Amino acid sequence: MTSSPSAQLLDAAMARALELARAAGESGEVPVGAVVLSPEGTVLAEAANAREAEHDPTAHAEIRALRAAGAAW
């Protein structure tokens, strides 16, 4: 059985997502960032919105992070 990530790990992941969002906003994207954690709290992937840069309406931070996590898993 796995345990849930600690509040400290979740806070760190949220802080990182906010950093990614801030950077996305500064580069002209919608300011959204995403971090995907394993059940144990290991970072599997992270991403920021890249719809404008990639000219791809599906390049949302959440989608990009989930794709990267799937490839890493």
mmCIF file of N, CA and C in Angstrom:
data_model
loop_
_atom_site.group_PDB
_atom_site.id
_atom_site.type_symbol
_atom_site.label_atom_id
_atom_site.label_comp_id
_atom_site.label_asym_id
_atom_site.label_seq_id
_atom_site.Cartn_x
_atom_site.Cartn_y
_atom_site.Cartn_z
ATOM 1 N N MET A 1 0.842 -1.176 0.000
ATOM 2 C CA MET A 1 0.000 0.000 0.000
ATOM 3 C C MET A 1 0.889 1.242 0.000
ATOM 4 N N THR A 2 0.528 2.229 -0.795
ATOM 5 C CA THR A 2 1.287 3.474 -0.834
ATOM 6 C C THR A 2 0.642 4.506 0.073
ATOM 7 N N SER A 3 1.453 5.434 0.507
ATOM 8 C CA SER A 3 0.919 6.517 1.323
ATOM 9 C C SER A 3 0.758 7.761 0.462
ATOM 10 N N SER A 4 -0.034 8.675 0.921
ATOM 11 C CA SER A 4 -0.241 9.924 0.200
ATOM 12 C C SER A 4 0.945 10.845 0.429
ATOM 13 N N PRO A 5 1.219 11.729 -0.546
ATOM 14 C CA PRO A 5 2.294 12.702 -0.339
ATOM 15 C C PRO A 5 1.985 13.583 0.873
ATOM 16 N N SER A 6 3.022 14.000 1.552
ATOM 17 C CA SER A 6 2.850 14.860 2.723
ATOM 18 C C SER A 6 2.371 16.246 2.303
ATOM 19 N N ALA A 7 1.846 16.958 3.259
ATOM 20 C CA ALA A 7 1.407 18.333 2.996
ATOM 21 C C ALA A 7 2.577 19.177 2.511
ATOM 22 N N GLN A 8 3.761 18.915 3.027
ATOM 23 C CA GLN A 8 4.952 19.662 2.615
ATOM 24 C C GLN A 8 5.259 19.413 1.133
ATOM 25 N N LEU A 9 5.185 18.160 0.692
ATOM 26 C CA LEU A 9 5.413 17.847 -0.721
ATOM 27 C C LEU A 9 4.340 18.469 -1.606
ATOM 28 N N LEU A 10 3.100 18.420 -1.162
ATOM 29 C CA LEU A 10 2.016 19.022 -1.939
ATOM 30 C C LEU A 10 2.185 20.533 -2.040
ATOM 31 N N ASP A 11 2.605 21.164 -0.951
ATOM 32 C CA ASP A 11 2.856 22.607 -0.975
ATOM 33 C C ASP A 11 3.987 22.945 -1.943
ATOM 34 N N ALA A 12 5.041 22.129 -1.947
ATOM 35 C CA ALA A 12 6.165 22.359 -2.853
ATOM 36 C C ALA A 12 5.738 22.191 -4.307
ATOM 37 N N ALA A 13 4.912 21.193 -4.581
ATOM 38 C CA ALA A 13 4.424 20.983 -5.944
ATOM 39 C C ALA A 13 3.550 22.149 -6.390
ATOM 40 N N MET A 14 2.713 22.646 -5.504
ATOM 41 C CA MET A 14 1.873 23.794 -5.845
ATOM 42 C C MET A 14 2.724 25.037 -6.080
ATOM 43 N N ALA A 15 3.741 25.231 -5.257
ATOM 44 C CA ALA A 15 4.638 26.372 -5.452
ATOM 45 C C ALA A 15 5.323 26.287 -6.809
ATOM 46 N N ARG A 16 5.737 25.085 -7.195
ATOM 47 C CA ARG A 16 6.375 24.907 -8.509
ATOM 48 C C ARG A 16 5.379 25.182 -9.626
ATOM 49 N N ALA A 17 4.149 24.714 -9.491
ATOM 50 C CA ALA A 17 3.122 24.981 -10.504
ATOM 51 C C ALA A 17 2.892 26.483 -10.645
ATOM 52 N N LEU A 18 2.912 27.200 -9.541
ATOM 53 C CA LEU A 18 2.745 28.653 -9.596
ATOM 54 C C LEU A 18 3.938 29.327 -10.268
ATOM 55 N N GLU A 19 5.152 28.813 -10.041
ATOM 56 C CA GLU A 19 6.335 29.338 -10.736
ATOM 57 C C GLU A 19 6.200 29.138 -12.242
ATOM 58 N N LEU A 20 5.767 27.944 -12.633
ATOM 59 C CA LEU A 20 5.574 27.650 -14.053
ATOM 60 C C LEU A 20 4.509 28.557 -14.652
ATOM 61 N N ALA A 21 3.442 28.787 -13.914
ATOM 62 C CA ALA A 21 2.367 29.667 -14.381
ATOM 63 C C ALA A 21 2.878 31.091 -14.560
ATOM 64 N N ARG A 22 3.646 31.564 -13.604
ATOM 65 C CA ARG A 22 4.194 32.919 -13.681
ATOM 66 C C ARG A 22 5.075 33.061 -14.927
ATOM 67 N N ALA A 23 5.938 32.081 -15.164
ATOM 68 C CA ALA A 23 6.817 32.119 -16.333
ATOM 69 C C ALA A 23 6.011 32.070 -17.628
ATOM 70 N N ALA A 24 4.966 31.267 -17.655
ATOM 71 C CA ALA A 24 4.113 31.194 -18.845
ATOM 72 C C ALA A 24 3.471 32.546 -19.111
ATOM 73 N N GLY A 25 2.946 33.167 -18.080
ATOM 74 C CA GLY A 25 2.325 34.476 -18.230
ATOM 75 C C GLY A 25 3.299 35.520 -18.730
ATOM 76 N N GLU A 26 4.527 35.481 -18.230
ATOM 77 C CA GLU A 26 5.547 36.440 -18.652
ATOM 78 C C GLU A 26 5.949 36.249 -20.106
ATOM 79 N N SER A 27 5.745 35.044 -20.643
ATOM 80 C CA SER A 27 6.093 34.787 -22.041
ATOM 81 C C SER A 27 4.894 34.907 -22.978
ATOM 82 N N GLY A 28 3.781 35.442 -22.472
ATOM 83 C CA GLY A 28 2.623 35.687 -23.324
ATOM 84 C C GLY A 28 1.589 34.586 -23.364
ATOM 85 N N GLU A 29 1.764 33.572 -22.544
ATOM 86 C CA GLU A 29 0.805 32.471 -22.476
ATOM 87 C C GLU A 29 -0.225 32.749 -21.380
ATOM 88 N N VAL A 30 -1.312 31.990 -21.395
ATOM 89 C CA VAL A 30 -2.234 32.024 -20.264
ATOM 90 C C VAL A 30 -1.452 31.472 -19.071
ATOM 91 N N PRO A 31 -1.455 32.147 -17.927
ATOM 92 C CA PRO A 31 -0.600 31.738 -16.811
ATOM 93 C C PRO A 31 -1.117 30.520 -16.040
ATOM 94 N N VAL A 32 -0.779 29.350 -16.563
ATOM 95 C CA VAL A 32 -1.150 28.093 -15.904
ATOM 96 C C VAL A 32 0.067 27.177 -15.910
ATOM 97 N N GLY A 33 0.311 26.531 -14.776
ATOM 98 C CA GLY A 33 1.353 25.529 -14.662
ATOM 99 C C GLY A 33 0.768 24.287 -14.023
ATOM 100 N N ALA A 34 1.404 23.151 -14.248
ATOM 101 C CA ALA A 34 0.907 21.889 -13.693
ATOM 102 C C ALA A 34 2.082 21.002 -13.297
ATOM 103 N N VAL A 35 1.900 20.282 -12.201
ATOM 104 C CA VAL A 35 2.887 19.316 -11.726
ATOM 105 C C VAL A 35 2.142 18.018 -11.452
ATOM 106 N N VAL A 36 2.668 16.908 -11.962
ATOM 107 C CA VAL A 36 2.065 15.590 -11.741
ATOM 108 C C VAL A 36 2.969 14.822 -10.786
ATOM 109 N N LEU A 37 2.376 14.332 -9.705
ATOM 110 C CA LEU A 37 3.107 13.564 -8.702
ATOM 111 C C LEU A 37 2.710 12.096 -8.753
ATOM 112 N N SER A 38 3.644 11.234 -8.383
ATOM 113 C CA SER A 38 3.316 9.824 -8.180
ATOM 114 C C SER A 38 2.546 9.712 -6.870
ATOM 115 N N PRO A 39 1.956 8.559 -6.595
ATOM 116 C CA PRO A 39 1.256 8.389 -5.315
ATOM 117 C C PRO A 39 2.165 8.626 -4.102
ATOM 118 N N GLU A 40 3.467 8.413 -4.273
ATOM 119 C CA GLU A 40 4.412 8.617 -3.178
ATOM 120 C C GLU A 40 4.880 10.064 -3.074
ATOM 121 N N GLY A 41 4.584 10.874 -4.080
ATOM 122 C CA GLY A 41 4.971 12.276 -4.051
ATOM 123 C C GLY A 41 6.154 12.639 -4.921
ATOM 124 N N THR A 42 6.653 11.695 -5.704
ATOM 125 C CA THR A 42 7.737 11.985 -6.630
ATOM 126 C C THR A 42 7.187 12.773 -7.813
ATOM 127 N N VAL A 43 7.914 13.801 -8.232
ATOM 128 C CA VAL A 43 7.482 14.568 -9.403
ATOM 129 C C VAL A 43 7.716 13.720 -10.646
ATOM 130 N N LEU A 44 6.646 13.432 -11.368
ATOM 131 C CA LEU A 44 6.743 12.675 -12.614
ATOM 132 C C LEU A 44 6.909 13.599 -13.807
ATOM 133 N N ALA A 45 6.261 14.760 -13.744
ATOM 134 C CA ALA A 45 6.332 15.699 -14.866
ATOM 135 C C ALA A 45 5.815 17.053 -14.426
ATOM 136 N N GLU A 46 6.194 18.058 -15.189
ATOM 137 C CA GLU A 46 5.678 19.405 -14.975
ATOM 138 C C GLU A 46 5.633 20.105 -16.326
ATOM 139 N N ALA A 47 4.755 21.076 -16.433
ATOM 140 C CA ALA A 47 4.625 21.805 -17.698
ATOM 141 C C ALA A 47 3.892 23.114 -17.460
ATOM 142 N N ALA A 48 4.045 23.996 -18.420
ATOM 143 C CA ALA A 48 3.329 25.266 -18.427
ATOM 144 C C ALA A 48 2.523 25.344 -19.718
ATOM 145 N N ASN A 49 1.549 26.234 -19.746
ATOM 146 C CA ASN A 49 0.798 26.448 -20.978
ATOM 147 C C ASN A 49 1.751 26.827 -22.099
ATOM 148 N N ALA A 50 1.499 26.312 -23.294
ATOM 149 C CA ALA A 50 2.330 26.622 -24.461
ATOM 150 C C ALA A 50 1.468 26.727 -25.712
ATOM 151 N N ARG A 51 0.216 27.106 -25.542
ATOM 152 C CA ARG A 51 -0.704 27.183 -26.684
ATOM 153 C C ARG A 51 -0.210 28.152 -27.744
ATOM 154 N N GLU A 52 0.247 29.312 -27.330
ATOM 155 C CA GLU A 52 0.701 30.319 -28.293
ATOM 156 C C GLU A 52 2.026 29.914 -28.925
ATOM 157 N N ALA A 53 2.978 29.502 -28.120
ATOM 158 C CA ALA A 53 4.308 29.147 -28.620
ATOM 159 C C ALA A 53 4.274 27.953 -29.566
ATOM 160 N N GLU A 54 3.431 26.982 -29.262
ATOM 161 C CA GLU A 54 3.353 25.771 -30.081
ATOM 162 C C GLU A 54 2.268 25.843 -31.145
ATOM 163 N N HIS A 55 1.520 26.934 -31.149
ATOM 164 C CA HIS A 55 0.388 27.078 -32.088
ATOM 165 C C HIS A 55 -0.490 25.832 -32.048
ATOM 166 N N ASP A 56 -0.800 25.421 -30.822
ATOM 167 C CA ASP A 56 -1.550 24.186 -30.594
ATOM 168 C C ASP A 56 -2.607 24.449 -29.523
ATOM 169 N N PRO A 57 -3.885 24.411 -29.895
ATOM 170 C CA PRO A 57 -4.928 24.694 -28.913
ATOM 171 C C PRO A 57 -5.032 23.649 -27.804
ATOM 172 N N THR A 58 -4.361 22.516 -27.947
ATOM 173 C CA THR A 58 -4.389 21.497 -26.889
ATOM 174 C C THR A 58 -3.171 21.568 -25.972
ATOM 175 N N ALA A 59 -2.296 22.534 -26.167
ATOM 176 C CA ALA A 59 -1.055 22.613 -25.384
ATOM 177 C C ALA A 59 -1.279 23.296 -24.036
ATOM 178 N N HIS A 60 -2.318 22.861 -23.342
ATOM 179 C CA HIS A 60 -2.584 23.331 -21.988
ATOM 180 C C HIS A 60 -1.561 22.692 -21.044
ATOM 181 N N ALA A 61 -1.254 23.372 -19.969
ATOM 182 C CA ALA A 61 -0.274 22.865 -19.006
ATOM 183 C C ALA A 61 -0.644 21.470 -18.506
ATOM 184 N N GLU A 62 -1.910 21.280 -18.174
ATOM 185 C CA GLU A 62 -2.341 19.995 -17.616
ATOM 186 C C GLU A 62 -2.164 18.864 -18.624
ATOM 187 N N ILE A 63 -2.547 19.108 -19.861
ATOM 188 C CA ILE A 63 -2.416 18.087 -20.913
ATOM 189 C C ILE A 63 -0.948 17.771 -21.157
ATOM 190 N N ARG A 64 -0.131 18.812 -21.263
ATOM 191 C CA ARG A 64 1.300 18.617 -21.511
ATOM 192 C C ARG A 64 1.950 17.846 -20.365
ATOM 193 N N ALA A 65 1.583 18.166 -19.123
ATOM 194 C CA ALA A 65 2.159 17.465 -17.971
ATOM 195 C C ALA A 65 1.704 16.006 -17.929
ATOM 196 N N LEU A 66 0.442 15.757 -18.219
ATOM 197 C CA LEU A 66 -0.049 14.375 -18.227
ATOM 198 C C LEU A 66 0.614 13.553 -19.323
ATOM 199 N N ARG A 67 0.807 14.140 -20.492
ATOM 200 C CA ARG A 67 1.504 13.425 -21.575
ATOM 201 C C ARG A 67 2.929 13.077 -21.161
ATOM 202 N N ALA A 68 3.626 14.032 -20.565
ATOM 203 C CA ALA A 68 5.001 13.793 -20.126
ATOM 204 C C ALA A 68 5.047 12.748 -19.012
ATOM 205 N N ALA A 69 4.101 12.804 -18.092
ATOM 206 C CA ALA A 69 4.056 11.815 -17.011
ATOM 207 C C ALA A 69 3.791 10.426 -17.565
ATOM 208 N N GLY A 70 2.896 10.329 -18.529
ATOM 209 C CA GLY A 70 2.611 9.039 -19.150
ATOM 210 C C GLY A 70 3.836 8.457 -19.826
ATOM 211 N N ALA A 71 4.612 9.309 -20.475
ATOM 212 C CA ALA A 71 5.832 8.850 -21.136
ATOM 213 C C ALA A 71 6.885 8.419 -20.114
ATOM 214 N N ALA A 72 6.911 9.085 -18.961
ATOM 215 C CA ALA A 72 7.902 8.772 -17.927
ATOM 216 C C ALA A 72 7.514 7.562 -17.090
ATOM 217 N N TRP A 73 6.236 7.307 -16.973
ATOM 218 C CA TRP A 73 5.743 6.245 -16.102
ATOM 219 C C TRP A 73 6.077 4.921 -16.698
#
